[in-house]
CSV table of C-alpha atoms in Angstrom, one decimal:
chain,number,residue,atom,x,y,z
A,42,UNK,CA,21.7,43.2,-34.5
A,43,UNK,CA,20.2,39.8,-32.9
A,44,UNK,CA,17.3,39.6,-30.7
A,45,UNK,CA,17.4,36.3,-28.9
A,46,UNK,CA,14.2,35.4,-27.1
A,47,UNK,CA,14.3,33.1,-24.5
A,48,UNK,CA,11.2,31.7,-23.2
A,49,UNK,CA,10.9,30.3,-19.6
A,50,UNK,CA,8.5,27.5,-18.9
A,51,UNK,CA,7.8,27.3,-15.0
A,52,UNK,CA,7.3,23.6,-14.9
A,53,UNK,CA,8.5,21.3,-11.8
A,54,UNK,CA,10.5,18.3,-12.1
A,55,UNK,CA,9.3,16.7,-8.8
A,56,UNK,CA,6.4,14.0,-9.0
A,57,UNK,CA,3.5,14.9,-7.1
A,58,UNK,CA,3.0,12.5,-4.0
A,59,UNK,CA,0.8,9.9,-3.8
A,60,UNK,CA,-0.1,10.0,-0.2
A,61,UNK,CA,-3.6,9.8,1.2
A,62,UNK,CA,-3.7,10.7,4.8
A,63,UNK,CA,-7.7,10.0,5.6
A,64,UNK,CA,-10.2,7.7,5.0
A,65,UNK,CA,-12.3,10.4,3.3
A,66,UNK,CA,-9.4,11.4,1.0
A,67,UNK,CA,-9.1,7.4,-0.2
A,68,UNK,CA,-13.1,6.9,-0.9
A,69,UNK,CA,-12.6,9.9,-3.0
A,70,UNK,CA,-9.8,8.5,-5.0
A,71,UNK,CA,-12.1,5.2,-5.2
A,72,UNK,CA,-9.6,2.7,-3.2
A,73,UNK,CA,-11.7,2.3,0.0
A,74,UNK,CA,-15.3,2.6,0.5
A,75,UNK,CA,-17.3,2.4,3.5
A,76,UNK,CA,-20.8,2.3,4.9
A,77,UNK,CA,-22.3,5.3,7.0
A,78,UNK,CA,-22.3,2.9,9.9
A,79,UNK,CA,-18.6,1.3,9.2
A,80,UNK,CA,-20.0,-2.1,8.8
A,81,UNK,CA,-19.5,-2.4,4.8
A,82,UNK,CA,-15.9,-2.0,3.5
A,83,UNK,CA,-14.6,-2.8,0.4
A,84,UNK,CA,-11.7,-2.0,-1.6
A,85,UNK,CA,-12.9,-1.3,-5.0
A,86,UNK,CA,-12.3,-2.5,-8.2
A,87,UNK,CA,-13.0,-1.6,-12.2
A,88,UNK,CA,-14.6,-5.0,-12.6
A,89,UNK,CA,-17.5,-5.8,-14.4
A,90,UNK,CA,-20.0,-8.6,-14.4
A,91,UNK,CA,-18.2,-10.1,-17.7
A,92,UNK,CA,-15.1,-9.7,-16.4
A,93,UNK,CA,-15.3,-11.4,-13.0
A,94,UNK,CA,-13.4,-14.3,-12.0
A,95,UNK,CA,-13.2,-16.8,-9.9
A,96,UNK,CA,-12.4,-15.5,-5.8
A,97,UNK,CA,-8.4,-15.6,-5.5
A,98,UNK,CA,-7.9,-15.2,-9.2
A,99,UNK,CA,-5.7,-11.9,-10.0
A,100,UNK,CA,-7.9,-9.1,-11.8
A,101,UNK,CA,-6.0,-7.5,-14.4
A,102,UNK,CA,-6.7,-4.8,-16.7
A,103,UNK,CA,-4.4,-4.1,-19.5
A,104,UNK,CA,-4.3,-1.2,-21.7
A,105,UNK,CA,-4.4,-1.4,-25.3
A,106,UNK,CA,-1.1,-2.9,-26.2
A,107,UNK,CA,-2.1,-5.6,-23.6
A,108,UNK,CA,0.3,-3.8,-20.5
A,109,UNK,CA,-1.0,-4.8,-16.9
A,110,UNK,CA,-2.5,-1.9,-15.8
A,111,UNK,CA,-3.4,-2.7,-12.4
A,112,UNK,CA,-3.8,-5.2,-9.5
A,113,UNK,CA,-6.0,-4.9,-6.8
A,114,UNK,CA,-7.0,-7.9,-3.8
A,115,UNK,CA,-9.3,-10.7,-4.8
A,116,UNK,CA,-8.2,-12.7,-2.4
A,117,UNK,CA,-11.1,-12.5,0.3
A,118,UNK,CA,-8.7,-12.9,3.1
A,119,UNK,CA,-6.3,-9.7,2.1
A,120,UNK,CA,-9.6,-7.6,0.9
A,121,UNK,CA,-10.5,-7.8,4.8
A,122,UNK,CA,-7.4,-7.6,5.9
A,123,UNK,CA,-6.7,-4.6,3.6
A,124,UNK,CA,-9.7,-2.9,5.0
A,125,UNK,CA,-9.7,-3.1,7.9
A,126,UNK,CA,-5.7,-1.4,7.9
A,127,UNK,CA,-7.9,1.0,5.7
A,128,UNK,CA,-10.0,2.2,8.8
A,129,UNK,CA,-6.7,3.1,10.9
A,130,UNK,CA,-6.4,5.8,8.2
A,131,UNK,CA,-5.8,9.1,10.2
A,132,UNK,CA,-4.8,7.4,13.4
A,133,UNK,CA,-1.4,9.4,14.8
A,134,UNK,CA,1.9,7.5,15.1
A,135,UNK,CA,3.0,6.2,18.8
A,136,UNK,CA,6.4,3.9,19.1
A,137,UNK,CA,4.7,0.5,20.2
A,138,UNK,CA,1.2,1.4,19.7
A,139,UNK,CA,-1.2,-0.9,18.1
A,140,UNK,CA,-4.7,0.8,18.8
A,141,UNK,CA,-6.6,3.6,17.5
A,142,UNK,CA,-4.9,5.5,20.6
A,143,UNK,CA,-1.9,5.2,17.8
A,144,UNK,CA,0.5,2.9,16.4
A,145,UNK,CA,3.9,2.2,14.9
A,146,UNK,CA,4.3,0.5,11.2
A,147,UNK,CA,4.6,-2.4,12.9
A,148,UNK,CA,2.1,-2.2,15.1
A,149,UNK,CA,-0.4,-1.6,12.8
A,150,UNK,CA,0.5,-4.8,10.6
A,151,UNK,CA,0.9,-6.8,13.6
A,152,UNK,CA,-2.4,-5.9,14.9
A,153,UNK,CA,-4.1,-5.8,11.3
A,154,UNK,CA,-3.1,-9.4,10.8
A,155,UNK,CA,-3.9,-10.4,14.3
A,156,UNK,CA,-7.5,-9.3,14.0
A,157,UNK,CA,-7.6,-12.4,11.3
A,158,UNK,CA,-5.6,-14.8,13.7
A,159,UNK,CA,-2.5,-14.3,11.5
A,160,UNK,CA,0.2,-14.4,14.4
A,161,UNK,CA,3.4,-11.8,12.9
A,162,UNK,CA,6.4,-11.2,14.9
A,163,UNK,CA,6.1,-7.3,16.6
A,164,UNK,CA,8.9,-5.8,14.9
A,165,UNK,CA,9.7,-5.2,11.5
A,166,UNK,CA,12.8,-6.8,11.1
A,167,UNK,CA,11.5,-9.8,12.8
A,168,UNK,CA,8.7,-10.0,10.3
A,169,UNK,CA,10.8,-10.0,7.4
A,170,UNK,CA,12.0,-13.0,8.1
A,171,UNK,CA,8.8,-14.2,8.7
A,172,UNK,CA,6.8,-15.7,5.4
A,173,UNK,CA,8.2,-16.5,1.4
A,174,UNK,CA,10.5,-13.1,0.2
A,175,UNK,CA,9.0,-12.3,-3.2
A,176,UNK,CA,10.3,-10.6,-6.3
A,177,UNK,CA,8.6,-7.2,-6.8
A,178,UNK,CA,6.8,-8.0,-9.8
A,179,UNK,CA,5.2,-11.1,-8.0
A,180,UNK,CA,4.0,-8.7,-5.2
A,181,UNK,CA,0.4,-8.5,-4.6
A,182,UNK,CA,-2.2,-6.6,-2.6
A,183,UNK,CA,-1.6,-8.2,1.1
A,184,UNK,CA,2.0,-8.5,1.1
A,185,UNK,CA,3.9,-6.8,3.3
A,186,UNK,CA,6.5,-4.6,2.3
A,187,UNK,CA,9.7,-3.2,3.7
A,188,UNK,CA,12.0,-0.1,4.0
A,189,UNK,CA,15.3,0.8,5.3
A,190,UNK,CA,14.7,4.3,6.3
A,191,UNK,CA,17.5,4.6,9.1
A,192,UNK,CA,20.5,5.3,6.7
A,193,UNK,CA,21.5,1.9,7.6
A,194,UNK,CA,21.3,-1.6,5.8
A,195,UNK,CA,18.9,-2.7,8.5
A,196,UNK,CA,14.9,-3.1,7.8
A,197,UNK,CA,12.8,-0.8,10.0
A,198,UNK,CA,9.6,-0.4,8.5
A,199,UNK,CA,7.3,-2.1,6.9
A,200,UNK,CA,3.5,-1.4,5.1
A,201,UNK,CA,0.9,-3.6,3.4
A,202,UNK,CA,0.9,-3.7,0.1
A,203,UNK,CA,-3.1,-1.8,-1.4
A,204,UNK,CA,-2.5,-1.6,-4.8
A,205,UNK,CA,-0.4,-2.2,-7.9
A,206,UNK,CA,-0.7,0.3,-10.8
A,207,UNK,CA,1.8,-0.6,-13.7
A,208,UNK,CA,5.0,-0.2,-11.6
A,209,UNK,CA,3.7,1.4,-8.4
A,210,UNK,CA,3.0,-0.1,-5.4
A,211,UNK,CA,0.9,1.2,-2.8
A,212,UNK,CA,0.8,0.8,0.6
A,213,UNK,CA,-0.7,1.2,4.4
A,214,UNK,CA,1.5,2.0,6.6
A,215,UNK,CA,2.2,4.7,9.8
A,216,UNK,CA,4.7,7.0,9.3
A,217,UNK,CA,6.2,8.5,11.9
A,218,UNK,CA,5.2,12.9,11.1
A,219,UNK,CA,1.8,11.4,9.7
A,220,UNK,CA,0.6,8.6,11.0
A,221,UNK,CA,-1.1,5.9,9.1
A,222,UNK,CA,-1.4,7.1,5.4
A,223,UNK,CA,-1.3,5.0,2.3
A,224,UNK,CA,1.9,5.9,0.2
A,225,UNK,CA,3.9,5.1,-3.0
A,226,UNK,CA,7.1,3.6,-4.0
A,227,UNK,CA,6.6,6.3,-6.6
A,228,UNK,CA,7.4,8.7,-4.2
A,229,UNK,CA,11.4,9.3,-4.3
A,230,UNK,CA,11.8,8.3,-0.5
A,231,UNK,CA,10.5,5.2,-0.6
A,232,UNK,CA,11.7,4.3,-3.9
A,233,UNK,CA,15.4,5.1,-2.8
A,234,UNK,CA,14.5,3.1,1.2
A,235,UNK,CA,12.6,0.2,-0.6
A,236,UNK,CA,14.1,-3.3,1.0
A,237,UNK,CA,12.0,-6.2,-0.3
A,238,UNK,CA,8.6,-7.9,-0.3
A,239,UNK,CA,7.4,-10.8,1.6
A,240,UNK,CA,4.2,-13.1,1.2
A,241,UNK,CA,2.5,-13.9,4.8
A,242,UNK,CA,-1.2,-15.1,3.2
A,243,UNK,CA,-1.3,-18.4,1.1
């Protein structure tokens, strides 16, 4: 007689998700850290005194066959521009907003940018036409980045690019059952809804 044995491993295809929903949440995964009065913000990096470059040089650490591991803003202007998004973490969504009352996607990067005398178009598909269309392995922290999330071949969303880690982007944006929350093009939704990339900061 044979005795099969099957053994069942209760493992999970699905990728966790990389969204982070509060401003306490992203200081604790060591993108965003900020005073006790709000005044100092800074998006952190792994750099070292040896290893710092000139401002508005790229900061690259590679792994040990030389891979870029990741890329995070050195450029002064998109640190404080990435911050201060940052601080909206939390806020609730609201179709025109651009407050701390609430705000749409666009909102936020239109009022982001504004803060910084960076004049955008209010709507998303306006501001994909607005600035140089990149390839996404040119993109950089400050970018903005856009979705087609209606089923539809028209953009209606965009984010601002945080981070890059090897092949994942992450970004700022407000979604519209969370608010604003940083999020990944890891995540299978906006990997499959992911439009293009456009530079707006010189």
């Amino acid at each position: 007689m044979l005795v099969f044995i099957v053994i069942i491993s209760n493992g999970s295809c699905k990728t966790q998700s990389n969204i982070i929903t509060s401003k306490k949440e992203a200081k604790e995964k060591g993108i965003y850290s900020y005073s006790e009065d709000g005044r100092t913000k800074t998006v952190k990096s792994n750099r070292t005194k040896s290893s710092e470059k000139r401002e508005n040089e790229e900061i690259v650490d590679k792994d040990d066959k030389g891979r870029k591991l990741e890329k995070r803003a050195t450029n002064s202007l998109a640190n404080k521009i990435i911050n201060d998004a940052l601080d909206n973490l939390g806020v609730k969504y609201r179709t025109g907003g651009t407050t701390k009352t609430g705000m749409d996607c666009s909102g936020l990067v239109f009022s982001t940018y504004g803060n910084y005398d960076i004049s955008l178009p209010r709507t998303s598909i306006d501001m994909s036409r607005h600035g140089q269309k990149i390839k996404k392995n040119e993109a950089q922290p400050g970018d903005l980045i856009f979705f087609k999330t209606n089923g539809r071949s028209v953009i209606n969303h965009v984010g601002i690019i945080t981070e890059i880690v090897n092949d994942e982007i992450k970004f700022i944006h407000s979604s519209t059952k969370r608010g604003v929350i940083v999020s990944s093009t890891l995540d299978a939704y906006y990997s499959k809804t992911f439009a293009q990339i456009n530079r707006v900061l010189e």
